[in-house]
mmCIF file of C-alpha atoms in Angstrom:
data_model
loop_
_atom_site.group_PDB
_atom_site.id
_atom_site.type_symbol
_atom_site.label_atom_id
_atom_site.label_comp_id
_atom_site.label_asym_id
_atom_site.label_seq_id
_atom_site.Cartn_x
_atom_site.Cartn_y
_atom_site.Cartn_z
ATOM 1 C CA UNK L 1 0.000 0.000 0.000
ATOM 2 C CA UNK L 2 2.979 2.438 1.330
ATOM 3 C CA UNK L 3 4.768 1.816 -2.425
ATOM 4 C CA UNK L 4 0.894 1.999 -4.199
ATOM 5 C CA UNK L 5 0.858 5.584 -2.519
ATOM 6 C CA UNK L 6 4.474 6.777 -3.599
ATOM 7 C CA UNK L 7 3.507 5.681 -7.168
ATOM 8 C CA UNK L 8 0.602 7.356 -7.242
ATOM 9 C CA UNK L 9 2.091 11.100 -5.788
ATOM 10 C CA UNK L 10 5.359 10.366 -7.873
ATOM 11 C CA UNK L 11 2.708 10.557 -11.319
ATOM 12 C CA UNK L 12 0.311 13.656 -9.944
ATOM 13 C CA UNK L 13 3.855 15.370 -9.295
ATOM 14 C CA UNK L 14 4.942 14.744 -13.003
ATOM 15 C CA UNK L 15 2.394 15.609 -14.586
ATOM 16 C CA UNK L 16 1.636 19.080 -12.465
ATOM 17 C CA UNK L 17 5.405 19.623 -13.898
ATOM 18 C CA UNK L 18 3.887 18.701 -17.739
ATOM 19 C CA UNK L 19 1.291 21.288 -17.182
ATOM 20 C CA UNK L 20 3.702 24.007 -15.897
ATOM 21 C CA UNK L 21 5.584 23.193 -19.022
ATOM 22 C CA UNK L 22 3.062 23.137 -21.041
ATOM 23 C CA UNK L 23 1.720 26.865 -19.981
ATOM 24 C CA UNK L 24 5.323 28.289 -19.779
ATOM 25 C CA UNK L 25 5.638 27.560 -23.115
ATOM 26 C CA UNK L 26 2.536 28.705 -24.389
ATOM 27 C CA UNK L 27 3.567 32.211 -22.462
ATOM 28 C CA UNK L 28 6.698 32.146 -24.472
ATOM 29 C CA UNK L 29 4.873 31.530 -27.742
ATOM 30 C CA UNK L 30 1.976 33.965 -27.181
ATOM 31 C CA UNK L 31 4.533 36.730 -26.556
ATOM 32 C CA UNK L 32 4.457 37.892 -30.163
ATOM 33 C CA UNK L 33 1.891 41.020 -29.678
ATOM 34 C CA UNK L 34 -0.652 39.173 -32.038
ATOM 35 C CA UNK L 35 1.907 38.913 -35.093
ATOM 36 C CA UNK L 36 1.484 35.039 -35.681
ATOM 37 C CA UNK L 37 -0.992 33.002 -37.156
ATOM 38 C CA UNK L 38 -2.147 29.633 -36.008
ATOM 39 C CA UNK L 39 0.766 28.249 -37.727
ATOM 40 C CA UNK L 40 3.200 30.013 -35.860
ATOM 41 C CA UNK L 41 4.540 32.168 -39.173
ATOM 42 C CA UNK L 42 4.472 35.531 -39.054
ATOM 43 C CA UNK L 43 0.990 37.133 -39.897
ATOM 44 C CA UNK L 44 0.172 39.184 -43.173
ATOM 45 C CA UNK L 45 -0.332 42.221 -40.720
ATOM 46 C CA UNK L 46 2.866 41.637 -38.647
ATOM 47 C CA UNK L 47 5.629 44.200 -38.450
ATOM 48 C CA UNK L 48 9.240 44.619 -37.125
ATOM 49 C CA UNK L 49 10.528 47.841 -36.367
ATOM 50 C CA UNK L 50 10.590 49.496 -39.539
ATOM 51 C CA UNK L 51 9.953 46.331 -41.148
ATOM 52 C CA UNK L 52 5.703 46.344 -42.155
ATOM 53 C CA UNK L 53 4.623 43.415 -43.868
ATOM 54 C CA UNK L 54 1.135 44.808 -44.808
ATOM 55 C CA UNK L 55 -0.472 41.599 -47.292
ATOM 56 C CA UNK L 56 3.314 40.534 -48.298
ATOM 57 C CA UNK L 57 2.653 36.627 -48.206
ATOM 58 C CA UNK L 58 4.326 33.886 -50.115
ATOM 59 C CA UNK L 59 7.577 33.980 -52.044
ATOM 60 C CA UNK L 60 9.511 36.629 -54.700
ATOM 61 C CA UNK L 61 11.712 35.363 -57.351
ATOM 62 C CA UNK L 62 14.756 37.813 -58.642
ATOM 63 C CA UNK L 63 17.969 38.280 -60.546
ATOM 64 C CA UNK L 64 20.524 40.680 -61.224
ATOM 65 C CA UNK L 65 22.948 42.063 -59.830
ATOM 66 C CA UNK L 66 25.895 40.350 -58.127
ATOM 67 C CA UNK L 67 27.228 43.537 -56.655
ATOM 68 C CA UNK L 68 24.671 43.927 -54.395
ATOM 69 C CA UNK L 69 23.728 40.259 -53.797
ATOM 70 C CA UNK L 70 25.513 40.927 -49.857
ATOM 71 C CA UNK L 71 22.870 43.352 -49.508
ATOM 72 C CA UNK L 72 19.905 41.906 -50.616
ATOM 73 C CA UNK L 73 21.300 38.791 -48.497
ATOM 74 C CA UNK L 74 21.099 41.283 -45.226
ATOM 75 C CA UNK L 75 17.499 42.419 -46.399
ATOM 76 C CA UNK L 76 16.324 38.980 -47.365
ATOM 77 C CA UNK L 77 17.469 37.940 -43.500
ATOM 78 C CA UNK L 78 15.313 40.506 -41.908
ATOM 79 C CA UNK L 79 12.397 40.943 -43.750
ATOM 80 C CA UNK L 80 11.565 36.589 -44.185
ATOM 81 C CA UNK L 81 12.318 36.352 -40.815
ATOM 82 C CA UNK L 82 9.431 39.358 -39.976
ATOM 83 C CA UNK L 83 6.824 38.850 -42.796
ATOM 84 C CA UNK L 84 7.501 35.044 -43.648
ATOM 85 C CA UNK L 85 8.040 35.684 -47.129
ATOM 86 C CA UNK L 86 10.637 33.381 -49.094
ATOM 87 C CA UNK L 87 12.801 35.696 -51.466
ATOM 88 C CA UNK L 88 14.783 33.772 -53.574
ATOM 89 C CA UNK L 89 17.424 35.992 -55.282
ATOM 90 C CA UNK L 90 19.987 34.824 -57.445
ATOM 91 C CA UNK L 91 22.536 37.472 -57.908
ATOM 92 C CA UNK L 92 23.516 35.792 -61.639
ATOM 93 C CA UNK L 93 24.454 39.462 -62.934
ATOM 94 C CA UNK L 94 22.568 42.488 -64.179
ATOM 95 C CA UNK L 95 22.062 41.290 -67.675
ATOM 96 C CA UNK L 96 20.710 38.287 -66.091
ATOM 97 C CA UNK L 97 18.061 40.057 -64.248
ATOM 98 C CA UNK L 98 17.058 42.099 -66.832
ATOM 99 C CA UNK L 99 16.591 39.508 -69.557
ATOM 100 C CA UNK L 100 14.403 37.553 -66.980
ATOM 101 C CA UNK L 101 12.687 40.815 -65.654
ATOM 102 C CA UNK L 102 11.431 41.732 -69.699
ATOM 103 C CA UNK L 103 10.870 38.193 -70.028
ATOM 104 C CA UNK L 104 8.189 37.841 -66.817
ATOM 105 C CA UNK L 105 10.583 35.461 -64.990
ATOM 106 C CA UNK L 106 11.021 37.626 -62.253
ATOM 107 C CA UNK L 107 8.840 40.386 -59.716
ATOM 108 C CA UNK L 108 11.728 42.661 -60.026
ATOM 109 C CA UNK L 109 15.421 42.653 -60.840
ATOM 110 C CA UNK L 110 18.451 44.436 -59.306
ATOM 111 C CA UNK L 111 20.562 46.133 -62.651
ATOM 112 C CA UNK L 112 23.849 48.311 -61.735
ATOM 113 C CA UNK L 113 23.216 50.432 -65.282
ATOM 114 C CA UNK L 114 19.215 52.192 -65.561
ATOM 115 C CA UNK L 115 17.528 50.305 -68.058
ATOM 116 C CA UNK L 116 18.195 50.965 -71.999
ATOM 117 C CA UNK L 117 15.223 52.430 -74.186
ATOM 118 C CA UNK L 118 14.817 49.110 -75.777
ATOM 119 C CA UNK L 119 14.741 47.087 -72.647
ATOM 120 C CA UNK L 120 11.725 49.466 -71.199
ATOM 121 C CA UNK L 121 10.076 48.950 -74.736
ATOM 122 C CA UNK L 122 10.073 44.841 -73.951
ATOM 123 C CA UNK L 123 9.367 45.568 -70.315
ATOM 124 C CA UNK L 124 6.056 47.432 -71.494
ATOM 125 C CA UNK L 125 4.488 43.569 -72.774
ATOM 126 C CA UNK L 126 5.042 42.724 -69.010
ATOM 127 C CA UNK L 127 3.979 45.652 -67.131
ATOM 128 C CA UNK L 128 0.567 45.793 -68.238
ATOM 129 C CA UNK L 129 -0.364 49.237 -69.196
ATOM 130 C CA UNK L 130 3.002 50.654 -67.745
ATOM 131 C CA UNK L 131 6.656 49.545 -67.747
ATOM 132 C CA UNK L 132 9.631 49.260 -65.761
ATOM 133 C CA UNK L 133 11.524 52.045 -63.915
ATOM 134 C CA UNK L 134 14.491 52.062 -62.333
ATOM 135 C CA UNK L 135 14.687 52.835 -58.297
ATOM 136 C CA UNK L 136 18.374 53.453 -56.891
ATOM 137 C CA UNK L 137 18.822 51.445 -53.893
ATOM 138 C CA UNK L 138 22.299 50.353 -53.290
ATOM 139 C CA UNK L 139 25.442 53.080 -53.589
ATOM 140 C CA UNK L 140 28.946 51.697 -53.474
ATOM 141 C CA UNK L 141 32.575 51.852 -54.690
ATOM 142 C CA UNK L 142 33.951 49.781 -57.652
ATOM 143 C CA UNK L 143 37.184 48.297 -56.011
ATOM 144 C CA UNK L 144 40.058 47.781 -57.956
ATOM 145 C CA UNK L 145 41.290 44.364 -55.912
ATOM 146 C CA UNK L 146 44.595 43.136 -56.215
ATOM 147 C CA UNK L 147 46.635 40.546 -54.978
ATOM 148 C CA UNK L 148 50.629 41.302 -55.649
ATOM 149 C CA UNK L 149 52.744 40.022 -53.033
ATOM 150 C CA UNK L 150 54.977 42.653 -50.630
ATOM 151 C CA UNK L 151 52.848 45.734 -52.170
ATOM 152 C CA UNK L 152 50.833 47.068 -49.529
ATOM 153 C CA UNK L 153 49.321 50.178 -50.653
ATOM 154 C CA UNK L 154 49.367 50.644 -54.765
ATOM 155 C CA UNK L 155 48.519 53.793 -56.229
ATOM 156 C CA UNK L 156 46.991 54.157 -59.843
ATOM 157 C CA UNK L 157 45.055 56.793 -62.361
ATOM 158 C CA UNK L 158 42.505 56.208 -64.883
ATOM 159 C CA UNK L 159 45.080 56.350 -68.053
ATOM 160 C CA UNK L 160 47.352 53.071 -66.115
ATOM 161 C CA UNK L 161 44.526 51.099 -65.027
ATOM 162 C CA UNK L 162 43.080 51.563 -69.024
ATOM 163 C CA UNK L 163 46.116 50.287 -70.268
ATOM 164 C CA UNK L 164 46.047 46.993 -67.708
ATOM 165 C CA UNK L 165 42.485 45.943 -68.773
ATOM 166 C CA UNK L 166 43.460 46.461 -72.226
ATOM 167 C CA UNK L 167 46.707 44.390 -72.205
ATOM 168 C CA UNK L 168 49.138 47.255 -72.941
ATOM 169 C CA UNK L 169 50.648 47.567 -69.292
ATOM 170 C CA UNK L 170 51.951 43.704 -68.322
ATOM 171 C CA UNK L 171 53.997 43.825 -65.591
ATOM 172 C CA UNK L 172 54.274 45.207 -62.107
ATOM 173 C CA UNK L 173 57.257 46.847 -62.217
ATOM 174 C CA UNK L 174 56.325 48.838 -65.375
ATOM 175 C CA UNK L 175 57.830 52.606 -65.111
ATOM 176 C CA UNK L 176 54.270 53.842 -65.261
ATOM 177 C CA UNK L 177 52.824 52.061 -62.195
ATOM 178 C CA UNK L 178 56.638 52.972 -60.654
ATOM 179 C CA UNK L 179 55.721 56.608 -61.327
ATOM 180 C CA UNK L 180 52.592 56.734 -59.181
ATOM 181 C CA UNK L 181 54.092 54.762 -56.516
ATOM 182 C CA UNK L 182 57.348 56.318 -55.453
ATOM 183 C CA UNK L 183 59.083 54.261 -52.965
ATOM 184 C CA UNK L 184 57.417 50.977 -53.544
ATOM 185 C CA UNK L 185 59.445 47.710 -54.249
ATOM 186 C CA UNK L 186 57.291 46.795 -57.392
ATOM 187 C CA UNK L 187 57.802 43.222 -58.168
ATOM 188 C CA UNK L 188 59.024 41.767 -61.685
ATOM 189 C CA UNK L 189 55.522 39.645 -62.098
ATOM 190 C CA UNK L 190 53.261 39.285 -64.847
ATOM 191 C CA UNK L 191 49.736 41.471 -64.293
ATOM 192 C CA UNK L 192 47.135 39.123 -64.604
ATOM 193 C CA UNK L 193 43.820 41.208 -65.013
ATOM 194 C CA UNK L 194 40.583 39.582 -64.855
ATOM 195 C CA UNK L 195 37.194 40.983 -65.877
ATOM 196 C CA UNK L 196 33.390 39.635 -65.900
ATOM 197 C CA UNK L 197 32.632 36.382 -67.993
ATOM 198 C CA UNK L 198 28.838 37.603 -68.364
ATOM 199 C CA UNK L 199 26.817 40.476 -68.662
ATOM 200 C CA UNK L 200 27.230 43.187 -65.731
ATOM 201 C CA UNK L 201 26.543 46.272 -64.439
ATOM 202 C CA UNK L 202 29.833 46.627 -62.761
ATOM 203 C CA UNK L 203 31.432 45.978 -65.934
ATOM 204 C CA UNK L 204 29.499 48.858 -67.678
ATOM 205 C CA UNK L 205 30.079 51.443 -64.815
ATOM 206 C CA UNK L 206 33.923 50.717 -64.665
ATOM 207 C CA UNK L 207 34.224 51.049 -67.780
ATOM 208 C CA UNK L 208 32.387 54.500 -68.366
ATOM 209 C CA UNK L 209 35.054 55.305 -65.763
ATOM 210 C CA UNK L 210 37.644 54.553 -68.131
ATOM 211 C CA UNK L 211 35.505 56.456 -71.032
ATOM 212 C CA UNK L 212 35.168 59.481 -69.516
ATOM 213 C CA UNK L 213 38.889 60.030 -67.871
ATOM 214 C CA UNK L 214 41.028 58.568 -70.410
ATOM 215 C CA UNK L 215 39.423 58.250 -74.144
ATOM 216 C CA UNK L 216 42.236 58.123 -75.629
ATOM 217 C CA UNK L 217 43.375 54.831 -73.657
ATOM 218 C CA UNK L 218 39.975 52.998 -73.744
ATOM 219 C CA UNK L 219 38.453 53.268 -76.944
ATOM 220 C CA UNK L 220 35.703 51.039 -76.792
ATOM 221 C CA UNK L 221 31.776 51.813 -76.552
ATOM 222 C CA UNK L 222 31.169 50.658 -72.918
ATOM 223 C CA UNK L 223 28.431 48.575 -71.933
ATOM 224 C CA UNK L 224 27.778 45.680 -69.842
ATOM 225 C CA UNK L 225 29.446 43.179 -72.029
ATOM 226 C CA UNK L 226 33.474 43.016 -71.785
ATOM 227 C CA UNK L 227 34.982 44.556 -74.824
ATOM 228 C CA UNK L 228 38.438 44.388 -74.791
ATOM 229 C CA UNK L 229 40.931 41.657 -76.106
ATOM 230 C CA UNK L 230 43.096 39.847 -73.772
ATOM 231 C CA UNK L 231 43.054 38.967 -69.863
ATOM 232 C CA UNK L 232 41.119 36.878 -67.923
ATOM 233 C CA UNK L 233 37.412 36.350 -66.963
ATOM 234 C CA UNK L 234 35.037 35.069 -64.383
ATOM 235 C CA UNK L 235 31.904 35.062 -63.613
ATOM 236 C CA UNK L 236 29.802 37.373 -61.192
ATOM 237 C CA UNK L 237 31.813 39.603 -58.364
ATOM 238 C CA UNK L 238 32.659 36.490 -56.327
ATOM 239 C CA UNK L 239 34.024 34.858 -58.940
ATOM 240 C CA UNK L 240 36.085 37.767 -60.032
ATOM 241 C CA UNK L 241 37.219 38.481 -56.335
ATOM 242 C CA UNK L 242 37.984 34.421 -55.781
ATOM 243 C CA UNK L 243 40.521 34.578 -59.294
ATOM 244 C CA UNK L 244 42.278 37.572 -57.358
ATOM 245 C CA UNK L 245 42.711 35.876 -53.862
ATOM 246 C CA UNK L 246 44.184 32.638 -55.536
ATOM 247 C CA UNK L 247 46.522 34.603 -58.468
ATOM 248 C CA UNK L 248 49.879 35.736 -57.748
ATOM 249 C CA UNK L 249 49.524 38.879 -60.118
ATOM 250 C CA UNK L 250 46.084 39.407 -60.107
ATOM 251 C CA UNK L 251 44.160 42.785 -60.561
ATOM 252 C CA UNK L 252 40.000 42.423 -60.756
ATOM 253 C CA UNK L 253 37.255 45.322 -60.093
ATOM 254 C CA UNK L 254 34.417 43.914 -57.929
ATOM 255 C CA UNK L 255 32.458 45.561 -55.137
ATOM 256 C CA UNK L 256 34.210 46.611 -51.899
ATOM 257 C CA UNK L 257 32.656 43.776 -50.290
ATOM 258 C CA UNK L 258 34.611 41.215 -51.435
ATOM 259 C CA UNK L 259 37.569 42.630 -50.834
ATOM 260 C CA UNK L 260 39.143 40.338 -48.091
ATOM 261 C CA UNK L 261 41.004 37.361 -46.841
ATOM 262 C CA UNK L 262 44.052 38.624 -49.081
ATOM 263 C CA UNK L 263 42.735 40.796 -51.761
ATOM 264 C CA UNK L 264 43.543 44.375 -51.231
ATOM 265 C CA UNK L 265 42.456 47.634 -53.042
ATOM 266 C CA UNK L 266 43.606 50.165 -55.006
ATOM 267 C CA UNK L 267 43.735 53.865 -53.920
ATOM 268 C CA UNK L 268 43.226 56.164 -57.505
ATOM 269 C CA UNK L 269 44.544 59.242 -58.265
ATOM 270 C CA UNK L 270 42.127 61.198 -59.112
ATOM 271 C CA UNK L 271 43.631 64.969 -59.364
ATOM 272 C CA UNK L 272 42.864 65.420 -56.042
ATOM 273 C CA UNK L 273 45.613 66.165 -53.461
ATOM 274 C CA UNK L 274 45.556 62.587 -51.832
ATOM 275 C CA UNK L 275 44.943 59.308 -53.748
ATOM 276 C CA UNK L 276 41.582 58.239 -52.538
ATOM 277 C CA UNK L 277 40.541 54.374 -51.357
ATOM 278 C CA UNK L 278 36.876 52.664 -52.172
ATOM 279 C CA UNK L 279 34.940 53.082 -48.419
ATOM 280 C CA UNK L 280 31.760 53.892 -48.110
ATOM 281 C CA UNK L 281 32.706 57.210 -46.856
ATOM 282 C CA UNK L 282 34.497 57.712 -50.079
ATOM 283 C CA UNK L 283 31.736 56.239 -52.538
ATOM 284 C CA UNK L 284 29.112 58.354 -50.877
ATOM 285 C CA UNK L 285 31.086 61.737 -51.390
ATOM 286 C CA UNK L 286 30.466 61.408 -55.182
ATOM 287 C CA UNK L 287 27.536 59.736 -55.312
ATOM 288 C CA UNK L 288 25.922 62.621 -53.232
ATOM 289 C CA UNK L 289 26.814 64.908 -56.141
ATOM 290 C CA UNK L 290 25.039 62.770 -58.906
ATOM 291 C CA UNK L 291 21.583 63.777 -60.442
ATOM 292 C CA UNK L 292 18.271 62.193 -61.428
ATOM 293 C CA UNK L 293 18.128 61.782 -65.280
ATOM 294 C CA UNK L 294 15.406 59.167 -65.735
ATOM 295 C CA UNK L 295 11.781 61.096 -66.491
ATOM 296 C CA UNK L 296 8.544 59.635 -65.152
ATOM 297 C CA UNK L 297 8.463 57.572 -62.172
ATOM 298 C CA UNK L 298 11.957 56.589 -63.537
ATOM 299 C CA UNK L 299 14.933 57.438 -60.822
ATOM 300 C CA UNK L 300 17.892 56.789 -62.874
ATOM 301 C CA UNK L 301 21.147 58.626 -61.935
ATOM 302 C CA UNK L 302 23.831 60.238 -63.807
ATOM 303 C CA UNK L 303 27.247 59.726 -61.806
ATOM 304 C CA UNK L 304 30.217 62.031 -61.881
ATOM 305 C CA UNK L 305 33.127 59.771 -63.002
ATOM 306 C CA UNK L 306 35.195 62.496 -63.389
ATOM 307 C CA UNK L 307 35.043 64.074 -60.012
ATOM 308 C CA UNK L 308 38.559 65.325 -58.431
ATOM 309 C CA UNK L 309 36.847 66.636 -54.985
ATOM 310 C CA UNK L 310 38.406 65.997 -51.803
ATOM 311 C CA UNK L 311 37.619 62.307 -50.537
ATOM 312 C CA UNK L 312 35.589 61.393 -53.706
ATOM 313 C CA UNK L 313 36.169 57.904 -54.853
ATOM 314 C CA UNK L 314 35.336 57.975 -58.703
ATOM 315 C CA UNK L 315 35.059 54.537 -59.464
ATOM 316 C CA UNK L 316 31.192 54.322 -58.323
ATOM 317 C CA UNK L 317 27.808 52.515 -59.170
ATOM 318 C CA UNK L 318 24.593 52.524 -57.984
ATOM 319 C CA UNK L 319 22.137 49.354 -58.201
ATOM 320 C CA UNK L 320 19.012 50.190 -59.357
ATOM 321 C CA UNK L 321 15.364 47.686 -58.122
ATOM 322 C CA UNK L 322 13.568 47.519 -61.235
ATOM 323 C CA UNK L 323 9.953 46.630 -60.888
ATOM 324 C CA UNK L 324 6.701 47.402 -62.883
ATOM 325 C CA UNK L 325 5.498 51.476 -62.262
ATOM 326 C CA UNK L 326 2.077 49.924 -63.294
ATOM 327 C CA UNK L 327 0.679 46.349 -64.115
ATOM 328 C CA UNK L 328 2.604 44.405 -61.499
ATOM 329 C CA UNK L 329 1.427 40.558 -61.175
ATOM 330 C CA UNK L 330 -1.402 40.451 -58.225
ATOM 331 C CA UNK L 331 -0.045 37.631 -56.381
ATOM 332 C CA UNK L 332 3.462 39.132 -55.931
ATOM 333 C CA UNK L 333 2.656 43.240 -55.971
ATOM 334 C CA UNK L 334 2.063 43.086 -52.078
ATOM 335 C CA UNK L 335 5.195 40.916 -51.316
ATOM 336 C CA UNK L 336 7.242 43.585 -53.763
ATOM 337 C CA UNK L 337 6.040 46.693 -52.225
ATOM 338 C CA UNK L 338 6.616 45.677 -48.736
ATOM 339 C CA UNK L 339 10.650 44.689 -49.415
ATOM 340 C CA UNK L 340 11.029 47.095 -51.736
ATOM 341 C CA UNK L 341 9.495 49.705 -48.713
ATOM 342 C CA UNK L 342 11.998 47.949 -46.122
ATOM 343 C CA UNK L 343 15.083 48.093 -47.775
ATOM 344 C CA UNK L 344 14.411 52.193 -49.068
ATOM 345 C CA UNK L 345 13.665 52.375 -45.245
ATOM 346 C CA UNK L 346 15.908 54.753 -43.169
ATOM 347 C CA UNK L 347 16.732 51.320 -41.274
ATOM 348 C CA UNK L 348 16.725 49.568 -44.363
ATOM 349 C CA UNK L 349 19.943 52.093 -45.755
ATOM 350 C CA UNK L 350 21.749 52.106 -42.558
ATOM 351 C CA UNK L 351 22.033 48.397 -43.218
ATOM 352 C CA UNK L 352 24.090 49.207 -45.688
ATOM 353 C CA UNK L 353 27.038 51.079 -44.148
ATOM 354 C CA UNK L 354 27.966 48.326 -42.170
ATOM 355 C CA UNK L 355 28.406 46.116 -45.247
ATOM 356 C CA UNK L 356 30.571 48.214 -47.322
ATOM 357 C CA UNK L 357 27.864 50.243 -49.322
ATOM 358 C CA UNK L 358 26.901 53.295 -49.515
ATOM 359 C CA UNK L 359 23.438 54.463 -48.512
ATOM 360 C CA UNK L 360 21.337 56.401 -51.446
ATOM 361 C CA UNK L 361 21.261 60.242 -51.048
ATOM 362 C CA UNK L 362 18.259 61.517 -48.598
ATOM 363 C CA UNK L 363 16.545 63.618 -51.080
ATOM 364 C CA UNK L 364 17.165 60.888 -53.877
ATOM 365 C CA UNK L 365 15.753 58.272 -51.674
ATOM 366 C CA UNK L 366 12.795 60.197 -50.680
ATOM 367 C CA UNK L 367 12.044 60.128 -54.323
ATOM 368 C CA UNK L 368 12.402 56.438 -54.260
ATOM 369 C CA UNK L 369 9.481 55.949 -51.298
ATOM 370 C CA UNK L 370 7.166 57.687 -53.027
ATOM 371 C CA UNK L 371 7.544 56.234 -56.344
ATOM 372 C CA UNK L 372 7.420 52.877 -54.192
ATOM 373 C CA UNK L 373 4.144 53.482 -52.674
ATOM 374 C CA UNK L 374 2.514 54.531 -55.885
ATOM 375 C CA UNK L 375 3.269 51.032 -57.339
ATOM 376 C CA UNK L 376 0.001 49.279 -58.643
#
């Protein structure tokens, strides 16, 4: 009888201890100020902080852009984790995105150049009874990464680094590079300069770099396809940045970013009294100086590659989210506007200092949250 008893308190005890659990953690999970459904996911009506989900529900696909793929990684983080929305973006380059964003592949696409007149014609059979526009989102330096053993801090101009990517400088010791770095034990090794493999953005901005400070070293038209004969490619930023790390020799242009574990970057003479370095501090000194050209709803920016002003890195791009102005797909519009609302959030571009970007302008990205809202 004694042992019955014991039993019998020993299982009332246990199971007081289940229900404890049990309401403990239904405290925890009830903690969530109404922002979760039955499911546990975040509700339709849920917000974070700056983060408002609205009727954002399901999942976003996009391309583009590889330079800001780190970004839109940060973004992604925040926003799925808030609204429960799956964004799936694939970073395969801005010619990428924009062939699948006039194709209907995509709810929007991230492009480092502003759509071309014939690219918003095509968009126009997507965006039913409008078209695409281009919304500035992500500032940041071009960085000139290299990887030449002993050289610490490398110095060049627009009319040296033309003649690098166009195979007419090919060695690190040439009296050229010697001439901007005074001082410097320049090795006797082969330059091996790589560019993008496929269609980019990054490609098209460095490259109006070269156009408009040295035309008589780059003579090519520019674009987001690589023109010149000789070198190396790769494809995408990361695979640009990853031939630099492992090549003794090595000179690539990629987004500040990725350059790490090895890589360093080039500081360019610009005219100014100091070479200046890719920061964000640096990017966001010329960017602040570039203007809205685009007409319409369309934000696109003209940059100031030429700039010689104190602290102002030249070698700059902006990533533009292009999305439908009008006759965006129903099932995706609410998911779109509520991202695209996050990341032109004040929180949303202070994200991006601590990355290695540069934040758009206030009064540019003011521009961008009311074109944003007006999306239909």
């Amino acid at each position: 009888m004694m042992l019955q008893r014991k039993n019998r308190l020993r299982a009332l005890s246990l199971g007081a201890l289940a229900v404890s659990g049990a309401l403990a953690l239904t405290a925890c999970g009830s903690d969530d100020n109404g922002n979760n459904d039955a499911t546990g996911k975040p509700s339709s009506s849920a917000s974070a902080g700056s983060i408002k989900c609205d009727d954002a529900k399901g999942q976003l696909l996009a391309d583009g852009s590889s330079a800001q793929k780190n970004a839109i990684d940060a973004w992604v983080k925040n926003f799925s984790q808030a609204c429960g929305v799956q964004i799936n973006y694939k970073g395969g380059g801005s010619g990428a995105g924009v062939t699948a964003f006039t194709q209907g592949q995509v709810a929007f696409a991230g492009s480092d150049s502003a759509l071309k007149e014939e690219e918003v014609t095509a968009s126009k059979k997507i965006c039913s009874g409008g078209q695409g526009i281009d919304l500035p989102m992500v500032g940041g330096p071009i960085a000139l990464g290299y990887n030449v053993p002993g050289v610490d801090n490398l110095v060049l101009d627009a009319p040296t680094l033309a003649k690098i990517f166009d195979s007419k400088i090919t060695n690190w010791n040439d009296k050229a590079i010697a001439k901007l770095n005074p001082g410097v034990k320049l090795p006797n090794l082969k330059i091996q300069a790589f560019h993008r493999s496929d269609e980019s953005g990054t490609t098209d901005n460095f490259t109006k770099y070269l156009i408009a400070t040295t035309p008589d070293n780059w003579k090519y038209s520019g674009g987001k396809a690589w023109q010149a004969k000789g070198g190396q490619s790769a494809p995408q930023s990361a695979g640009v940045a990853q031939q630099v790390k492992q090549t003794s020799g090595a000179i690539g242009y990629f987004e500040l970013s990725y350059v790490k574990d090895g890589i360093k970057a080039v500081s360019v003479n610009t005219g100014a009294s100091k070479p200046v370095a890719p920061s964000t501090e640096s990017a966001t000194a010329d960017i602040a100086a570039a203007k809205v050209v685009g007409t319409g709803k369309d934000l696109s920016l003209q940059l100031d590659y030429k700039t010689k002003a104190e602290g102002a890195y030249p070698i700059t791009l902006v990533t533009y989210e292009i999305v439908c102005d009008k006759g965006n797909k129903a099932d995706t519009l609410p998911a779109t506007k509520a991202f695209l609302r996050y990341i032109a959030s004040e929180d949303g571009q202070k994200i991006l200092s601590t990355i290695d970007y540069a934040p758009v302008p206030d009064e540019i990205i003011a521009k961008v949250r009311t074109t944003i809202d007006g999306l239909s």
